[in-house]
Coordinates of C-alpha atoms in Angstrom, one line a residue:
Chain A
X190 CA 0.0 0.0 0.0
X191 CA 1.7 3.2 -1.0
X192 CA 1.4 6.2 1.2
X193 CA 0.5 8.7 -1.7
X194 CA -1.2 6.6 -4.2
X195 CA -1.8 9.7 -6.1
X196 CA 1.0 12.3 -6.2
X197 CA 0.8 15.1 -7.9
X198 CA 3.5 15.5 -10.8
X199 CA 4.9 18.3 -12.2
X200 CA 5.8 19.5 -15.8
X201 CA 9.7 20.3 -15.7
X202 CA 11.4 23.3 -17.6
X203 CA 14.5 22.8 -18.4
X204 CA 16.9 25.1 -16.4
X205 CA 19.2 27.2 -18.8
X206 CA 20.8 29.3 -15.6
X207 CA 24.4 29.4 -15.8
X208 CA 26.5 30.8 -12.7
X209 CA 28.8 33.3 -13.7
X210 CA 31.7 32.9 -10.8
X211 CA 33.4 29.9 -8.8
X212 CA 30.7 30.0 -5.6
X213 CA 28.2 27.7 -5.4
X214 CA 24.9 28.7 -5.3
X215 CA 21.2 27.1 -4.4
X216 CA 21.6 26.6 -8.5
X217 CA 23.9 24.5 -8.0
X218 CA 23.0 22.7 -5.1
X219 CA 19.1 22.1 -6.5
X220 CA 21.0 20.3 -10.1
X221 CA 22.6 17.9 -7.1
X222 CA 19.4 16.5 -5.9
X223 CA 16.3 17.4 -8.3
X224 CA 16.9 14.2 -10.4
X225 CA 16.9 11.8 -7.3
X226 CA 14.1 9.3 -7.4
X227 CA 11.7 9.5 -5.5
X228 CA 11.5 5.9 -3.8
X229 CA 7.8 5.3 -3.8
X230 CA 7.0 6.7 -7.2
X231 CA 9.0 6.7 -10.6
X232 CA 9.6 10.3 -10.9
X233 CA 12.1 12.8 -9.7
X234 CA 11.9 15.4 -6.1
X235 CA 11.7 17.9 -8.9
X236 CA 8.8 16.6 -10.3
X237 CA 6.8 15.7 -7.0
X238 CA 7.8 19.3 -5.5
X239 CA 9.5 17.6 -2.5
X240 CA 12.7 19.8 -3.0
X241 CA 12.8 23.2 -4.8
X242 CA 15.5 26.0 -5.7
X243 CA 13.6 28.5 -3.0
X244 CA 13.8 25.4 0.1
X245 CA 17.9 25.9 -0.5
X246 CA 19.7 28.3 1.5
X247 CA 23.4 29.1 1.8
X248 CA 25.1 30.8 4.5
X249 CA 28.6 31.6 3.6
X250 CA 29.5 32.8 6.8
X251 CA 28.7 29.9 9.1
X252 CA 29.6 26.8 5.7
X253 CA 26.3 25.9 6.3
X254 CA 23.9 24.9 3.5
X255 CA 20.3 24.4 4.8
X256 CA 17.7 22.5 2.8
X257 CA 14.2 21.5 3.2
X258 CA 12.2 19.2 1.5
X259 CA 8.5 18.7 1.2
X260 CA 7.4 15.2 1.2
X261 CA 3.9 14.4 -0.7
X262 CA 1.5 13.8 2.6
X263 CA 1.9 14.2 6.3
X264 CA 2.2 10.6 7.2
X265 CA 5.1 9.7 4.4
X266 CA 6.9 6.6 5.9
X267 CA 10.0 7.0 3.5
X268 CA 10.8 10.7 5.0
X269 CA 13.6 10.0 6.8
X270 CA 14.9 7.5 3.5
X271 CA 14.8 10.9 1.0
X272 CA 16.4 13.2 4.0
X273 CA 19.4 10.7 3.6
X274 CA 19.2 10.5 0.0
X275 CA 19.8 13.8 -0.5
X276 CA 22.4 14.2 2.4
X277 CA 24.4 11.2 0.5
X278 CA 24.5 12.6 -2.7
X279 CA 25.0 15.9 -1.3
X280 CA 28.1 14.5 0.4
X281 CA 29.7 13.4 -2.5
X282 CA 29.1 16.8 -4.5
X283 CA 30.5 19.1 -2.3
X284 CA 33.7 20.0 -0.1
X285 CA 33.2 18.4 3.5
X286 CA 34.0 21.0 6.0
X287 CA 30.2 22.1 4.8
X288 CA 28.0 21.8 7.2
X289 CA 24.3 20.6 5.4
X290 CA 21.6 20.6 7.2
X291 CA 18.4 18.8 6.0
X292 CA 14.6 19.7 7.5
X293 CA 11.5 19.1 6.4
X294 CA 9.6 21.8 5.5
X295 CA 7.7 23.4 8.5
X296 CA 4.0 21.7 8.8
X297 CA 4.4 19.1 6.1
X298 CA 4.9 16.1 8.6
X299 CA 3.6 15.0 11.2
X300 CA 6.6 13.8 12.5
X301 CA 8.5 16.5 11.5
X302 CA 10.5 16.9 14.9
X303 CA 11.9 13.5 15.4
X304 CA 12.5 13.1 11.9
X305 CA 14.7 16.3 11.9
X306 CA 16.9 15.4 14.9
X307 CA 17.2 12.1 13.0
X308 CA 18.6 13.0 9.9
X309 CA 20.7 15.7 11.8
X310 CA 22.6 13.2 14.0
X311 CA 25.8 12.3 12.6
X312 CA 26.4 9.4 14.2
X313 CA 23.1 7.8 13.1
X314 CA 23.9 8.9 9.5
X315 CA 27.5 7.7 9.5
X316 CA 25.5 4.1 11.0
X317 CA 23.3 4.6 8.1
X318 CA 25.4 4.7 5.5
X319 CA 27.6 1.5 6.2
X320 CA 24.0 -0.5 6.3
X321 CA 24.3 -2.4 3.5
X322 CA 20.7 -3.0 2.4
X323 CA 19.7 0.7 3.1
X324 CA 22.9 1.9 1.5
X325 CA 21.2 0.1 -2.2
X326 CA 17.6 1.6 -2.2
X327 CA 19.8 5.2 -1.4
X328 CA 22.1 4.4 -4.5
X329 CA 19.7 3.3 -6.5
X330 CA 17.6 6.3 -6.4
X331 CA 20.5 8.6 -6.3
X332 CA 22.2 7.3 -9.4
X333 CA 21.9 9.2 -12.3
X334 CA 18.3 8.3 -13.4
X335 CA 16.1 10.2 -15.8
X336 CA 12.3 9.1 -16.4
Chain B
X275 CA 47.4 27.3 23.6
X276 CA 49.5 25.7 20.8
X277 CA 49.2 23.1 18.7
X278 CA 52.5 21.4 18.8
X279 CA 51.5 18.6 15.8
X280 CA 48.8 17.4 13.8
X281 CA 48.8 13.8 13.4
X282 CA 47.6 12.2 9.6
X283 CA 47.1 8.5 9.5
X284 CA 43.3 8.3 9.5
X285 CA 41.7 7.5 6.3
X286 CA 38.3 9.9 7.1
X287 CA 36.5 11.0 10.3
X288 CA 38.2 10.1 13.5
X289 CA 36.0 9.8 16.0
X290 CA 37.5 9.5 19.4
X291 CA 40.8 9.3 20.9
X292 CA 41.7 8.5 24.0
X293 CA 44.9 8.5 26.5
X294 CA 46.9 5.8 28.3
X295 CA 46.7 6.4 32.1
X296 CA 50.3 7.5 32.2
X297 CA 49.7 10.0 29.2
X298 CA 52.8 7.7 26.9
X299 CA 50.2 6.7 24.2
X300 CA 47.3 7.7 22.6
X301 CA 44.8 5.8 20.8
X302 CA 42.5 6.6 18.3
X303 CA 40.3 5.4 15.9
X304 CA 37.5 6.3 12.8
X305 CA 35.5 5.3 10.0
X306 CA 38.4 3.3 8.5
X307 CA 37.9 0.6 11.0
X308 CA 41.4 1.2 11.9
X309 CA 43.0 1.8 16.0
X310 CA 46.0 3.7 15.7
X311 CA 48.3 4.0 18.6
X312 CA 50.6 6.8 18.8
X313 CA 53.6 7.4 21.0
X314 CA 55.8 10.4 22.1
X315 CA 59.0 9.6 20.2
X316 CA 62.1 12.2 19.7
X317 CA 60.6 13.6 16.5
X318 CA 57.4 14.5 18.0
X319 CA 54.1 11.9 18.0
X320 CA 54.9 8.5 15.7
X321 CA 52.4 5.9 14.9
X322 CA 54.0 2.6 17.2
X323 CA 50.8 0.4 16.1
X324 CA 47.7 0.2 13.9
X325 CA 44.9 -2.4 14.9
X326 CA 43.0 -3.4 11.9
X327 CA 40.6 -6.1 10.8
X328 CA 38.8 -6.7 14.0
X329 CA 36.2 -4.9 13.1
X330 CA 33.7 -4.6 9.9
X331 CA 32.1 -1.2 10.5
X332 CA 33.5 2.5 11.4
X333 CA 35.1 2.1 15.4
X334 CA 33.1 4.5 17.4
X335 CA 35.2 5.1 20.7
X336 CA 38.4 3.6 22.0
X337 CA 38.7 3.5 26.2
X338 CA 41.9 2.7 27.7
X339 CA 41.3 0.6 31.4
X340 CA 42.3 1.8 34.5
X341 CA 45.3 0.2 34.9
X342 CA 46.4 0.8 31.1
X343 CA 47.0 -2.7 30.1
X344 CA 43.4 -3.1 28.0
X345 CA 42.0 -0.9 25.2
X346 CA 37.9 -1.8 24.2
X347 CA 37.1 -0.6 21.3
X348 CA 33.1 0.0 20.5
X349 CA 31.7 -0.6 16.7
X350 CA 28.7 0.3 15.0
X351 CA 29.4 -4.0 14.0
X352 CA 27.6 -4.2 17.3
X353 CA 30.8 -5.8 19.1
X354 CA 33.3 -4.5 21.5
X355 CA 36.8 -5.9 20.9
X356 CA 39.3 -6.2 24.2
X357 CA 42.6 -6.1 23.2
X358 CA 46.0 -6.3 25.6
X359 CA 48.6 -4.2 26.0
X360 CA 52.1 -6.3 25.5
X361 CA 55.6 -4.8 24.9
X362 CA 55.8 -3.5 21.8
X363 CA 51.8 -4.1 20.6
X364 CA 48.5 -4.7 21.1
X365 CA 46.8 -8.1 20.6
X366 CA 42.9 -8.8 20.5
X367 CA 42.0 -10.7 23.3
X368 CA 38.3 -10.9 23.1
X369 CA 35.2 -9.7 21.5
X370 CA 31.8 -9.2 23.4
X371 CA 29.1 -9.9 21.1
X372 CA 25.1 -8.8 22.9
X373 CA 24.2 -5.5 21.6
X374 CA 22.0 -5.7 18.7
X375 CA 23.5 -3.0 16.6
X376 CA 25.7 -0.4 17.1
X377 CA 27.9 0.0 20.1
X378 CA 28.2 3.8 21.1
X379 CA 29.9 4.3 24.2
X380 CA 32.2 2.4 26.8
X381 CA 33.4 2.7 30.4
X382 CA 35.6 1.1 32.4
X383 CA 34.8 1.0 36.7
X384 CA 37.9 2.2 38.9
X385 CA 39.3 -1.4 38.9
X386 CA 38.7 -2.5 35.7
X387 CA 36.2 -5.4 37.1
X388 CA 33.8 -4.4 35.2
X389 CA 33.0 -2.9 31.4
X390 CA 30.5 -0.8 30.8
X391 CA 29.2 -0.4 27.1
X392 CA 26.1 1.3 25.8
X393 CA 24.5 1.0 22.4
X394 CA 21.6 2.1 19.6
X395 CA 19.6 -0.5 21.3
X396 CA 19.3 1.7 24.3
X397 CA 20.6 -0.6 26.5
X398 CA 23.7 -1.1 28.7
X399 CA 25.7 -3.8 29.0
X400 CA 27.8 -4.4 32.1
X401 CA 30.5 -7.0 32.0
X402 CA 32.2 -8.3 34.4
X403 CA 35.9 -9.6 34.4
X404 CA 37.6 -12.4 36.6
X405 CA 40.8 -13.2 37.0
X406 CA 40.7 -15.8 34.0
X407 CA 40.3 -12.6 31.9
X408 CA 36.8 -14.1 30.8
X409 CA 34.1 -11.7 30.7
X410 CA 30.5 -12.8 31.8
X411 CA 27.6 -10.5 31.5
X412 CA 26.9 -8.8 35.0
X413 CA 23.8 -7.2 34.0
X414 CA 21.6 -5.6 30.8
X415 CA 20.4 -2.1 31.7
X416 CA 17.3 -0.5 30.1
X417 CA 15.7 2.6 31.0
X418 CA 16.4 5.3 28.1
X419 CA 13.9 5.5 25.4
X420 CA 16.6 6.3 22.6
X421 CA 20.2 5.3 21.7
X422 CA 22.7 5.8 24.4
X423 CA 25.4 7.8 22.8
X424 CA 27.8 8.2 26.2
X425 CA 28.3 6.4 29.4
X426 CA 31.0 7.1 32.0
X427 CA 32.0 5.1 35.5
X428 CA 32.7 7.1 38.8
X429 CA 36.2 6.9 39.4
X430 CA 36.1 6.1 42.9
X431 CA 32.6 4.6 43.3
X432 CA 30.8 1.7 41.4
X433 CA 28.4 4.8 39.8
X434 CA 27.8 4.9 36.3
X435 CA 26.4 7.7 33.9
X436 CA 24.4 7.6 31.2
X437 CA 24.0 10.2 28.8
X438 CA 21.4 9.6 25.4
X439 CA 19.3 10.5 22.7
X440 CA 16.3 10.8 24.5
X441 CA 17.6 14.3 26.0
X442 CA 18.1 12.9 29.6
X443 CA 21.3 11.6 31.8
X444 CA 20.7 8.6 34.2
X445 CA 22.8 7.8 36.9
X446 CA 23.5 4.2 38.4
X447 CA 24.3 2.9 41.2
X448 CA 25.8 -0.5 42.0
X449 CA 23.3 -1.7 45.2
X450 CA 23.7 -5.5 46.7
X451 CA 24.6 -6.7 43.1
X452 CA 21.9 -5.0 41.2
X453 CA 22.6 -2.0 38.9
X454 CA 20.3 0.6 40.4
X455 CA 18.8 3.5 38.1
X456 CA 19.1 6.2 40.9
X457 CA 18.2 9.5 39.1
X458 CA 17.3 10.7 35.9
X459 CA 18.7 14.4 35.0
X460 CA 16.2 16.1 32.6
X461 CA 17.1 19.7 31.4
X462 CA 18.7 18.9 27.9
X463 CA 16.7 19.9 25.1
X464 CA 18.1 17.5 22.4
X465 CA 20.8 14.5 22.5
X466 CA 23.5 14.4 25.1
X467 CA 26.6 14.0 23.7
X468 CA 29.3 13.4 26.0
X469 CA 29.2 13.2 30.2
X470 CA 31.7 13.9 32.6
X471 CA 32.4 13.2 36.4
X472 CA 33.7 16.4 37.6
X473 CA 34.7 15.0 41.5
X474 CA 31.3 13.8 42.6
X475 CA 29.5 16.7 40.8
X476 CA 28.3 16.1 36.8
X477 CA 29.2 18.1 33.6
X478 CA 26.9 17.1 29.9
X479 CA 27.4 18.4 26.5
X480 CA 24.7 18.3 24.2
X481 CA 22.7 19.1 20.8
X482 CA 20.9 21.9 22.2
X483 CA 23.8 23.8 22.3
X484 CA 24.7 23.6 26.2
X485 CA 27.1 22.6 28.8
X486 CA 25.0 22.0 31.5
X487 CA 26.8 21.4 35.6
X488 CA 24.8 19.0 37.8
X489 CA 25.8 19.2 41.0
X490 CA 25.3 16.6 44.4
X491 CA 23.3 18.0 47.1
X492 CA 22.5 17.5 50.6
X493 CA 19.4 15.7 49.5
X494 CA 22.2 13.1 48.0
X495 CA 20.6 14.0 44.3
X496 CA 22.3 16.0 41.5
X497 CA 20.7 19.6 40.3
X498 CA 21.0 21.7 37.8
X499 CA 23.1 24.3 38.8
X500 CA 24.4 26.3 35.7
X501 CA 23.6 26.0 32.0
X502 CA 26.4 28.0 29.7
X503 CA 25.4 28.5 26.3
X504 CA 26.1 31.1 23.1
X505 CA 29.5 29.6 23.2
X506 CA 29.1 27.1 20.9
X507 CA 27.1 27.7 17.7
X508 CA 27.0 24.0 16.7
X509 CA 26.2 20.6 18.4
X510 CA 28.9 20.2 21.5
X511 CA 30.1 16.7 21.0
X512 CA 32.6 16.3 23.7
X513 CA 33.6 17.6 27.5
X514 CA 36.3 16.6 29.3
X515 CA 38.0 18.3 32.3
X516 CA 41.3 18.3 34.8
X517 CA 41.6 19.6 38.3
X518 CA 41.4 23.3 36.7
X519 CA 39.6 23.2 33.5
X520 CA 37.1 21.8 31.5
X521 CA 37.3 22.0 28.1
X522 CA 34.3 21.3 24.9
X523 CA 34.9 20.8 21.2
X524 CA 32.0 20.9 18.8
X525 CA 30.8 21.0 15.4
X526 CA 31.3 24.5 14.5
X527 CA 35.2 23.3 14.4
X528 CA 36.0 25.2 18.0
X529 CA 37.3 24.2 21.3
X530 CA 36.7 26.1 24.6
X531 CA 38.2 26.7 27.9
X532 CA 36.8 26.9 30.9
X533 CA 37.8 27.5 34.3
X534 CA 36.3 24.4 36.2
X535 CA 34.7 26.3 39.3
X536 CA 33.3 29.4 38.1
X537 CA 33.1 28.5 34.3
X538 CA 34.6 31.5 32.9
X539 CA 35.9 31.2 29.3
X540 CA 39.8 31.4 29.6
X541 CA 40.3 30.4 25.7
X542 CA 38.5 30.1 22.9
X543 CA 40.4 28.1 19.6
X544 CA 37.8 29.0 16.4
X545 CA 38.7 26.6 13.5
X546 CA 40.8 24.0 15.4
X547 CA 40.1 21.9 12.8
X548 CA 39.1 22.5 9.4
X549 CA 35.8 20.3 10.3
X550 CA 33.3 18.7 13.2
X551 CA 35.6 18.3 16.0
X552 CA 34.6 14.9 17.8
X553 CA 36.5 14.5 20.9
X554 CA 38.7 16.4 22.8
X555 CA 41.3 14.7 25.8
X556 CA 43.2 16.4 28.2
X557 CA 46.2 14.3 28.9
X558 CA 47.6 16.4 32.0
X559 CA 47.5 19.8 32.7
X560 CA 49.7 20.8 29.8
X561 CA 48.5 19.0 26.9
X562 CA 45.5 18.1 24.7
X563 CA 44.0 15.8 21.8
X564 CA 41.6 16.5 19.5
X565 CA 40.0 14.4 16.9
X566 CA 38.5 15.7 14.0
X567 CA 35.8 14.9 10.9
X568 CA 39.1 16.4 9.2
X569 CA 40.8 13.2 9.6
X570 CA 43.0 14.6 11.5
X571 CA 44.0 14.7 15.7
X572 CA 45.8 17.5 16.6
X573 CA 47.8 18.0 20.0
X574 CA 47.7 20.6 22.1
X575 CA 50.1 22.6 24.2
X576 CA 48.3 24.8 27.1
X577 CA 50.3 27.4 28.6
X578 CA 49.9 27.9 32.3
X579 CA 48.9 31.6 31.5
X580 CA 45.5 29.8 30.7
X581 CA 45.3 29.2 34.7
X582 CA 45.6 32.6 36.1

């Protein structure tokens, strides 16, 4: 039984946005994870709205890089699975002194709390990503995949 | 402060490190499933031994005994490995297999009789030693809702700390053979990181930003007595503290000073590292580890200017 049996999907423009100098922007950081799969439904975060250019913010100051992401209903079981999936392919884009937060965005869980903390903890995330089974469903849906 | 040398060798994060009792070696160990021991030579710190293939996921903590002769090392493989301290290495002993998944945290008691490890599974393990070196499960501990990410033994008494995901601390208490839940120290508004006996008083670390001081009473319970924050502008992942100072390190790649009565800042190091900052160890008055997502530990010189 899926969680959203209906999603709503939406048309994607292709982005022609080019950055003019060397520092990453939420550009940038958005053509990182809007082609990861979404696990329950064969289409992208892009095209389900569950991450967006505007949920992306970088403080240069502080190296941190905050994102939020929307998932498709309230009760989504696989939350804290795309919170990892974009913190893994997120790792492997970018320099690791950054600091990247992931939330949910506000009101769009009911669990949002617990699932924040969870996907925040490092040592739970490092624990994550040497579990073997988990570690396939992320890379499969990470890898570069197009509909 | 000074850093005297920054030691390479990890491949990735370390995540603790940890001093002999007479302050000649230092272990360490990370995400490459690797223990490195490192020694004091005439050209400054020198790898003497690396411990590998014992364990099949990243090493979480390394905790020398008491007496300095055993190292346990904790794994999120869910085992503990025991290994012995002979001239010139160290050699696996043992592995304690019971916690069903990762292993967080370890302690050992004042007399090395008995182990203390804490895991994911949100339970405590004690084990207890004989003098055939075998180790026999003393007792399971449950009580904390989450992980348990710290625990830490008295080091007079047969009291034991536990510090967890579930925001709270609980102390224990060894009663007639039972291991005794005796408090439980809310106050912590996310994880607690790292726990500390400061003499029979109580100093926490934690997610929310804090160092919080517990202090014993005359109604023989420990209270909240000060909460210092603003210092740290990124989850505090490690305390430790000496006669005179207590000192944090944290992910916003800093580590802090403090003065251990009054808690005045008497140093503050920004970018220690060049990343999260894991563990920090005073080894004596003078000198200092750090371990770093960096991959690097770094040691420390203090100057005494620090104390006055």
């Amino acid at each position: 039984m899926l969680d959203n049996p209906n999603p709503i999907v939406t048309e994607i423009v292709e982005m022609t946005y080019k950055r003019p100098t060397g520092m990453l922007d939420s550009n940038d950081i958005f053509n990182v994870i809007r082609n990861i799969r979404d696990p329950e439904h064969p289409y992208t975060l892009e095209q389900l709205k569950v991450v967006s250019c505007s949920q992306i913010l970088i403080d240069t100051d502080t190296k941190a890089l905050i994102i939020r992401f929307t998932p498709t209903v309230p009760h989504c079981s696989l939350t804290s699975l795309i919170g990892l999936m974009i913190r893994v392919k997120l790792m492997r884009y970018l320099p690791s002194c950054i600091k990247i937060h992931i939330l949910i965005q506000e009101g769009t869980h009911y669990q949002e709390k617990e699932i924040n903390k969870q996907l925040n903890d490092k040592e739970r995330v490092a624990a994550a990503m040497e579990n073997i089974h988990l570690m396939e469903v992320v890379e499969y849906n990470i890898g570069e995949w197009m509909q | 402060m000074e850093k005297l040398q920054t030691l390479s060798g990890h491949d990735g994060r370390v995540w603790h490190i940890d001093w002999s009792p007479s302050g000649d070696l230092l272990a360490s160990c990370g995400s490459d499933k690797k223990i490195y021991i490192w020694k004091l030579e005439h050209n400054g710190w020198q790898v003497v031994d690396r411990l590998d293939g014992s364990h099949t996921k990243s090493i979480r903590k390394v905790k020398w005994s008491r007496s300095g002769v055993l190292l346990a090392s904790a794994s999120f493989d869910g085992t503990v490995v025991i290994w012995k301290r002979t001239p010139g290495s160290m050699e696996a002993c043992l592995t304690l297999e019971g916690h069903e998944n990762e292993v967080k945290g370890l302690s050992w008691s004042i007399d090395d009789k008995y182990l203390a490890t804490c895991s994911r599974d949100k339970t405590i393990w004690i084990w207890e030693t004989d003098i055939d070196f075998e180790y026999d499960t003393h007792a399971v501990l449950s009580k904390h809702t989450q992980d348990i990410k710290e625990i830490s033994f008295h080091s007079t008494q047969y009291l034991l700390l536990s510090a967890s995901y579930d925001n709270t601390i609980a102390i224990w208490s060894l009663q007639s053979d039972d291991w005794i839940c005796i408090n439980t120290l809310l106050g912590h508004e996310s994880t607690v990181w790292d726990i500390k006996w400061l003499n029979n008083n109580i100093i926490s670390v934690s997610d929310d930003l804090t160092l919080k001081y517990w202090q014993l009473e005359d109604d023989n319970k420990h209270h909240l007595k000060k909460t210092i924050s603003g210092i740290h502008s990124r989850s505090i992942y490690s305390v430790d503290c000496s006669e005179n100072i207590i000192v944090t390190s944290a992910g916003d790649d800093k580590i802090v000073i403090y003065q251990n009565d009054t808690f005045n800042i008497l140093h503050i190091e920004e970018n220690a590292h060049n990343n999260d900052i894991n563990a920090v160890r005073l080894c004596n008055e003078n000198f200092m580890a750090s371990a770093s997502d960096d991959g690097k530990i770094c040691i420390w010189k203090l100057s005494l200017s620090l104390y006055h």
